[in-house]
Amino acid sequence: MLEPGVEDLRIVRVPKKGDELGARLAHALARSGWRAGATVLKDAESGSVFDADLAGTGVVIKTMRMTTAKERFRAGLGLTRLGRQWSGAELLEKIGVRTARPLALCRGFNDEGDIVETLILERIEGKSLLEHLRDRDLSDSEVRALTESMAVDLESMWVRAFNRDHKPSNLIVERTAEGVRAAVVDTVGVRRLRGLSSGSNAKLARMLASLYIEAVGVGHPPTTREAYRLVCRVCDAPTPKGKRKPGWSRERSFGFARTMWALVTDIVRGHEDPTPKDSPFPDRHP
């Protein structure tokens, strides 16, 4: 298990200059008291993920070991894995997609002398979409509301952002006063798109296919009807301001949906064994 490196701990990044919450959380990280009540969500050789309370704030803590010169060089450019997660979250937030907000990025040495980078994120309460697919514990009205919110998010991303890892295990279903919605909690694979191009439809299809492929790999796929409904809603989704895509008739939207469904099914059929190497379900333990 890779715990945060707190020796010579340095705050690398906070949401904005002088951010008091980020600094307070980083200082709380340097104290060992938080670990007693923390839950381990994931443990891998390269890093770990914890759910914890820091300075009275519920957070998720992600750690990554930096052992090579290449990793340290990339750190100086803000291109480490956790640095990319921060940038991806900022991009999604800018275009109106709900995501786990980064609160502080730190680096320090652990007891073995390794440099450990630590990202502190906002905790979003709820289970992953993959867990809900496994448990089938959402009502029909919640499934419809979730489909609508996911469609609006994907439509917002269509020509502005691409998430190469848009999997159901990386989406948390959050309950709010307005209903249920999905929040993207792993934004490492988010990249900026430069407007509508010949490849933007293919990238949208890949995100839709990723939602299906991982679920198939663990034996809990959505029904064909659920999957097709999402594709149709993306292709006919209102913009965040509630308007249909400029110049699009309903007939054109349905035609686009059929084209998009064909692209998605081709990607799914052409995918190799979808069984994940590691379990995508949280491994919660002290």
GROMACS .gro file of C-alpha atoms in nm:
model
  286
    1MET     CA    1   0.000   0.000   0.000
    2LEU     CA    2   0.134   0.339  -0.099
    3GLU     CA    3   0.057   0.603   0.161
    4PRO     CA    4   0.123   0.973   0.099
    5GLY     CA    5   0.481   1.088   0.132
    6VAL     CA    6   0.477   1.349   0.406
    7GLU     CA    7   0.851   1.405   0.460
    8ASP     CA    8   0.939   1.748   0.316
    9LEU     CA    9   0.579   1.772   0.194
   10ARG     CA   10   0.533   2.044  -0.067
   11ILE     CA   11   0.205   2.181  -0.202
   12VAL     CA   12   0.236   2.180  -0.581
   13ARG     CA   13  -0.107   2.302  -0.679
   14VAL     CA   14  -0.431   2.434  -0.532
   15PRO     CA   15  -0.743   2.550  -0.722
   16LYS     CA   16  -0.641   2.913  -0.698
   17LYS     CA   17  -0.366   3.116  -0.539
   18GLY     CA   18  -0.419   3.161  -0.167
   19ASP     CA   19  -0.676   2.879  -0.148
   20GLU     CA   20  -0.711   2.814   0.224
   21LEU     CA   21  -0.896   2.482   0.202
   22GLY     CA   22  -0.631   2.319  -0.017
   23ALA     CA   23  -0.351   2.434   0.213
   24ARG     CA   24  -0.542   2.319   0.522
   25LEU     CA   25  -0.603   1.975   0.373
   26ALA     CA   26  -0.238   1.937   0.275
   27HIS     CA   27  -0.127   2.023   0.628
   28ALA     CA   28  -0.378   1.775   0.771
   29LEU     CA   29  -0.236   1.511   0.535
   30ALA     CA   30   0.105   1.553   0.698
   31ARG     CA   31  -0.043   1.444   1.030
   32SER     CA   32  -0.096   1.070   1.072
   33GLY     CA   33  -0.431   1.090   1.251
   34TRP     CA   34  -0.642   1.072   0.934
   35ARG     CA   35  -0.521   0.723   0.846
   36ALA     CA   36  -0.696   0.551   1.139
   37GLY     CA   37  -1.042   0.632   1.005
   38ALA     CA   38  -0.961   0.603   0.636
   39THR     CA   39  -1.089   0.335   0.401
   40VAL     CA   40  -0.874   0.186   0.126
   41LEU     CA   41  -1.066   0.186  -0.203
   42LYS     CA   42  -0.787   0.059  -0.427
   43ASP     CA   43  -0.438  -0.072  -0.377
   44ALA     CA   44  -0.195  -0.127  -0.665
   45GLU     CA   45   0.183  -0.138  -0.700
   46SER     CA   46   0.193   0.209  -0.857
   47GLY     CA   47  -0.039   0.377  -0.609
   48SER     CA   48  -0.338   0.361  -0.378
   49VAL     CA   49  -0.674   0.531  -0.328
   50PHE     CA   50  -0.817   0.622   0.013
   51ASP     CA   51  -1.150   0.759   0.132
   52ALA     CA   52  -1.081   0.977   0.435
   53ASP     CA   53  -1.170   1.281   0.642
   54LEU     CA   54  -0.914   1.560   0.646
   55ALA     CA   55  -0.965   1.870   0.859
   56GLY     CA   56  -1.336   1.789   0.881
   57THR     CA   57  -1.375   1.750   0.505
   58GLY     CA   58  -1.464   1.425   0.328
   59VAL     CA   59  -1.207   1.360   0.055
   60VAL     CA   60  -1.058   1.097  -0.171
   61ILE     CA   61  -0.677   1.068  -0.161
   62LYS     CA   62  -0.486   0.922  -0.457
   63THR     CA   63  -0.114   0.843  -0.442
   64MET     CA   64   0.138   0.768  -0.716
   65ARG     CA   65   0.503   0.669  -0.680
   66MET     CA   66   0.758   0.865  -0.883
   67THR     CA   67   1.069   0.652  -0.921
   68THR     CA   68   1.215   0.732  -1.263
   69ALA     CA   69   1.386   1.040  -1.403
   70LYS     CA   70   1.121   1.053  -1.675
   71GLU     CA   71   0.843   1.072  -1.414
   72ARG     CA   72   1.021   1.350  -1.228
   73PHE     CA   73   1.073   1.540  -1.553
   74ARG     CA   74   0.705   1.507  -1.640
   75ALA     CA   75   0.619   1.628  -1.291
   76GLY     CA   76   0.793   1.956  -1.366
   77LEU     CA   77   0.560   1.999  -1.665
   78GLY     CA   78   0.248   1.901  -1.472
   79LEU     CA   79   0.213   1.588  -1.687
   80THR     CA   80   0.213   1.318  -1.423
   81ARG     CA   81  -0.092   1.093  -1.407
   82LEU     CA   82  -0.236   1.290  -1.115
   83GLY     CA   83  -0.146   1.619  -1.283
   84ARG     CA   84  -0.343   1.507  -1.589
   85GLN     CA   85  -0.635   1.418  -1.366
   86TRP     CA   86  -0.634   1.775  -1.231
   87SER     CA   87  -0.628   1.924  -1.582
   88GLY     CA   88  -0.902   1.688  -1.702
   89ALA     CA   89  -1.126   1.782  -1.409
   90GLU     CA   90  -1.075   2.152  -1.479
   91LEU     CA   91  -1.170   2.104  -1.844
   92LEU     CA   92  -1.489   1.911  -1.764
   93GLU     CA   93  -1.591   2.162  -1.500
   94LYS     CA   94  -1.540   2.443  -1.753
   95ILE     CA   95  -1.784   2.284  -1.999
   96GLY     CA   96  -2.042   2.207  -1.731
   97VAL     CA   97  -1.982   1.837  -1.661
   98ARG     CA   98  -2.000   1.736  -1.295
   99THR     CA   99  -1.670   1.596  -1.168
  100ALA     CA  100  -1.476   1.539  -0.847
  101ARG     CA  101  -1.309   1.875  -0.783
  102PRO     CA  102  -0.932   1.864  -0.717
  103LEU     CA  103  -0.845   2.037  -0.388
  104ALA     CA  104  -0.469   1.999  -0.353
  105LEU     CA  105  -0.174   1.831  -0.526
  106CYS     CA  106   0.129   1.756  -0.307
  107ARG     CA  107   0.466   1.582  -0.324
  108GLY     CA  108   0.683   1.443  -0.049
  109PHE     CA  109   0.910   1.155   0.045
  110ASN     CA  110   0.791   0.833   0.208
  111ASP     CA  111   0.985   0.617   0.456
  112GLU     CA  112   1.158   0.434   0.169
  113GLY     CA  113   1.291   0.757   0.023
  114ASP     CA  114   1.063   0.751  -0.280
  115ILE     CA  115   0.892   1.065  -0.406
  116VAL     CA  116   0.515   1.020  -0.373
  117GLU     CA  117   0.269   1.249  -0.546
  118THR     CA  118  -0.067   1.285  -0.372
  119LEU     CA  119  -0.391   1.426  -0.510
  120ILE     CA  120  -0.669   1.528  -0.272
  121LEU     CA  121  -1.012   1.530  -0.434
  122GLU     CA  122  -1.362   1.623  -0.333
  123ARG     CA  123  -1.554   1.318  -0.214
  124ILE     CA  124  -1.875   1.262  -0.411
  125GLU     CA  125  -2.121   1.051  -0.215
  126GLY     CA  126  -2.276   0.755  -0.394
  127LYS     CA  127  -2.202   0.428  -0.566
  128SER     CA  128  -2.048   0.389  -0.909
  129LEU     CA  129  -2.268   0.337  -1.211
  130LEU     CA  130  -2.112  -0.009  -1.243
  131GLU     CA  131  -2.222  -0.097  -0.889
  132HIS     CA  132  -2.576   0.015  -0.971
  133LEU     CA  133  -2.572  -0.200  -1.287
  134ARG     CA  134  -2.466  -0.495  -1.073
  135ASP     CA  135  -2.719  -0.430  -0.796
  136ARG     CA  136  -3.006  -0.309  -1.017
  137ASP     CA  137  -3.121  -0.083  -0.733
  138LEU     CA  138  -3.231   0.227  -0.926
  139SER     CA  139  -3.599   0.286  -0.992
  140ASP     CA  140  -3.728   0.325  -1.348
  141SER     CA  141  -3.768   0.700  -1.295
  142GLU     CA  142  -3.410   0.726  -1.162
  143VAL     CA  143  -3.277   0.533  -1.462
  144ARG     CA  144  -3.455   0.774  -1.698
  145ALA     CA  145  -3.327   1.079  -1.508
  146LEU     CA  146  -2.974   0.938  -1.504
  147THR     CA  147  -2.990   0.869  -1.878
  148GLU     CA  148  -3.097   1.228  -1.942
  149SER     CA  149  -2.815   1.375  -1.733
  150MET     CA  150  -2.553   1.149  -1.891
  151ALA     CA  151  -2.682   1.242  -2.237
  152VAL     CA  152  -2.652   1.614  -2.170
  153ASP     CA  153  -2.297   1.564  -2.034
  154LEU     CA  154  -2.189   1.362  -2.339
  155GLU     CA  155  -2.349   1.613  -2.573
  156SER     CA  156  -2.157   1.889  -2.394
  157MET     CA  157  -1.834   1.692  -2.438
  158TRP     CA  158  -1.905   1.598  -2.801
  159VAL     CA  159  -1.681   1.855  -2.969
  160ARG     CA  160  -1.496   1.992  -2.667
  161ALA     CA  161  -1.357   1.698  -2.468
  162PHE     CA  162  -1.285   1.328  -2.507
  163ASN     CA  163  -1.255   1.089  -2.215
  164ARG     CA  164  -1.070   0.775  -2.321
  165ASP     CA  165  -1.168   0.607  -1.991
  166HIS     CA  166  -1.541   0.688  -1.978
  167LYS     CA  167  -1.628   0.367  -1.795
  168PRO     CA  168  -1.918   0.307  -1.554
  169SER     CA  169  -1.671   0.239  -1.270
  170ASN     CA  170  -1.542   0.596  -1.317
  171LEU     CA  171  -1.888   0.752  -1.283
  172ILE     CA  172  -2.046   0.808  -0.942
  173VAL     CA  173  -2.425   0.830  -0.930
  174GLU     CA  174  -2.499   1.128  -0.709
  175ARG     CA  175  -2.837   1.203  -0.554
  176THR     CA  176  -2.923   1.572  -0.536
  177ALA     CA  177  -3.234   1.777  -0.462
  178GLU     CA  178  -3.302   1.778  -0.838
  179GLY     CA  179  -3.266   1.399  -0.873
  180VAL     CA  180  -2.985   1.167  -0.975
  181ARG     CA  181  -2.691   1.253  -1.197
  182ALA     CA  182  -2.356   1.103  -1.288
  183ALA     CA  183  -2.026   1.260  -1.186
  184VAL     CA  184  -1.693   1.175  -1.351
  185VAL     CA  185  -1.441   1.089  -1.078
  186ASP     CA  186  -1.142   0.972  -1.285
  187THR     CA  187  -1.041   1.237  -1.539
  188VAL     CA  188  -0.688   1.120  -1.625
  189GLY     CA  189  -0.799   1.027  -1.977
  190VAL     CA  190  -0.977   1.354  -2.055
  191ARG     CA  191  -0.836   1.548  -2.350
  192ARG     CA  192  -0.945   1.874  -2.512
  193LEU     CA  193  -1.101   1.859  -2.859
  194ARG     CA  194  -1.068   2.145  -3.102
  195GLY     CA  195  -1.424   2.164  -3.230
  196LEU     CA  196  -1.621   1.949  -3.471
  197SER     CA  197  -1.399   1.733  -3.691
  198SER     CA  198  -1.414   1.406  -3.879
  199GLY     CA  199  -1.297   1.227  -3.566
  200SER     CA  200  -1.531   1.380  -3.307
  201ASN     CA  201  -1.820   1.142  -3.386
  202ALA     CA  202  -1.585   0.845  -3.355
  203LYS     CA  203  -1.464   0.971  -3.018
  204LEU     CA  204  -1.822   1.013  -2.895
  205ALA     CA  205  -1.891   0.655  -3.009
  206ARG     CA  206  -1.586   0.533  -2.816
  207MET     CA  207  -1.710   0.696  -2.496
  208LEU     CA  208  -2.052   0.537  -2.540
  209ALA     CA  209  -1.894   0.198  -2.615
  210SER     CA  210  -1.671   0.221  -2.306
  211LEU     CA  211  -1.981   0.250  -2.089
  212TYR     CA  212  -2.099  -0.084  -2.229
  213ILE     CA  213  -1.773  -0.279  -2.264
  214GLU     CA  214  -1.664  -0.267  -1.900
  215ALA     CA  215  -2.014  -0.365  -1.784
  216VAL     CA  216  -2.009  -0.664  -2.021
  217GLY     CA  217  -1.667  -0.763  -1.887
  218VAL     CA  218  -1.798  -0.801  -1.531
  219GLY     CA  219  -2.122  -0.967  -1.638
  220HIS     CA  220  -2.358  -0.677  -1.562
  221PRO     CA  221  -2.431  -0.498  -1.890
  222PRO     CA  222  -2.720  -0.258  -1.937
  223THR     CA  223  -3.006  -0.390  -2.147
  224THR     CA  224  -2.997  -0.318  -2.519
  225ARG     CA  225  -3.295  -0.091  -2.467
  226GLU     CA  226  -3.113   0.109  -2.198
  227ALA     CA  227  -2.801   0.141  -2.412
  228TYR     CA  228  -2.996   0.246  -2.722
  229ARG     CA  229  -3.200   0.498  -2.522
  230LEU     CA  230  -2.879   0.667  -2.408
  231VAL     CA  231  -2.749   0.687  -2.766
  232CYS     CA  232  -3.078   0.834  -2.883
  233ARG     CA  233  -3.083   1.090  -2.603
  234VAL     CA  234  -2.724   1.196  -2.675
  235CYS     CA  235  -2.810   1.247  -3.040
  236ASP     CA  236  -3.126   1.441  -2.956
  237ALA     CA  237  -3.016   1.592  -2.624
  238PRO     CA  238  -3.081   1.956  -2.554
  239THR     CA  239  -2.779   2.175  -2.507
  240PRO     CA  240  -2.711   2.286  -2.147
  241LYS     CA  241  -2.928   2.591  -2.227
  242GLY     CA  242  -3.219   2.368  -2.322
  243LYS     CA  243  -3.204   2.415  -2.700
  244ARG     CA  244  -3.184   2.153  -2.972
  245LYS     CA  245  -2.863   2.146  -3.174
  246PRO     CA  246  -2.877   2.444  -3.414
  247GLY     CA  247  -3.045   2.355  -3.742
  248TRP     CA  248  -3.122   1.996  -3.641
  249SER     CA  249  -3.467   1.855  -3.717
  250ARG     CA  250  -3.599   1.558  -3.521
  251GLU     CA  251  -3.556   1.342  -3.833
  252ARG     CA  252  -3.189   1.437  -3.855
  253SER     CA  253  -3.142   1.355  -3.487
  254PHE     CA  254  -3.291   1.007  -3.537
  255GLY     CA  255  -3.071   0.952  -3.841
  256PHE     CA  256  -2.764   1.053  -3.640
  257ALA     CA  257  -2.872   0.815  -3.362
  258ARG     CA  258  -2.886   0.521  -3.604
  259THR     CA  259  -2.541   0.610  -3.738
  260MET     CA  260  -2.401   0.647  -3.387
  261TRP     CA  261  -2.555   0.316  -3.275
  262ALA     CA  262  -2.385   0.142  -3.570
  263LEU     CA  263  -2.049   0.296  -3.472
  264VAL     CA  264  -2.093   0.191  -3.108
  265THR     CA  265  -2.192  -0.168  -3.190
  266ASP     CA  266  -1.896  -0.202  -3.428
  267ILE     CA  267  -1.658  -0.092  -3.149
  268VAL     CA  268  -1.815  -0.331  -2.898
  269ARG     CA  269  -1.807  -0.628  -3.137
  270GLY     CA  270  -1.447  -0.556  -3.236
  271HIS     CA  271  -1.326  -0.535  -2.878
  272GLU     CA  272  -1.116  -0.821  -2.744
  273ASP     CA  273  -1.195  -0.998  -2.416
  274PRO     CA  274  -1.356  -0.723  -2.206
  275THR     CA  275  -1.279  -0.892  -1.875
  276PRO     CA  276  -1.085  -0.633  -1.668
  277LYS     CA  277  -0.743  -0.730  -1.533
  278ASP     CA  278  -0.828  -0.586  -1.191
  279SER     CA  279  -1.169  -0.572  -1.030
  280PRO     CA  280  -1.331  -0.235  -1.105
  281PHE     CA  281  -1.543  -0.260  -0.792
  282PRO     CA  282  -1.416  -0.071  -0.486
  283ASP     CA  283  -1.223  -0.292  -0.246
  284ARG     CA  284  -1.322  -0.115   0.074
  285HIS     CA  285  -1.114  -0.210   0.378
  286PRO     CA  286  -0.941  -0.026   0.666
   0.00000   0.00000   0.00000
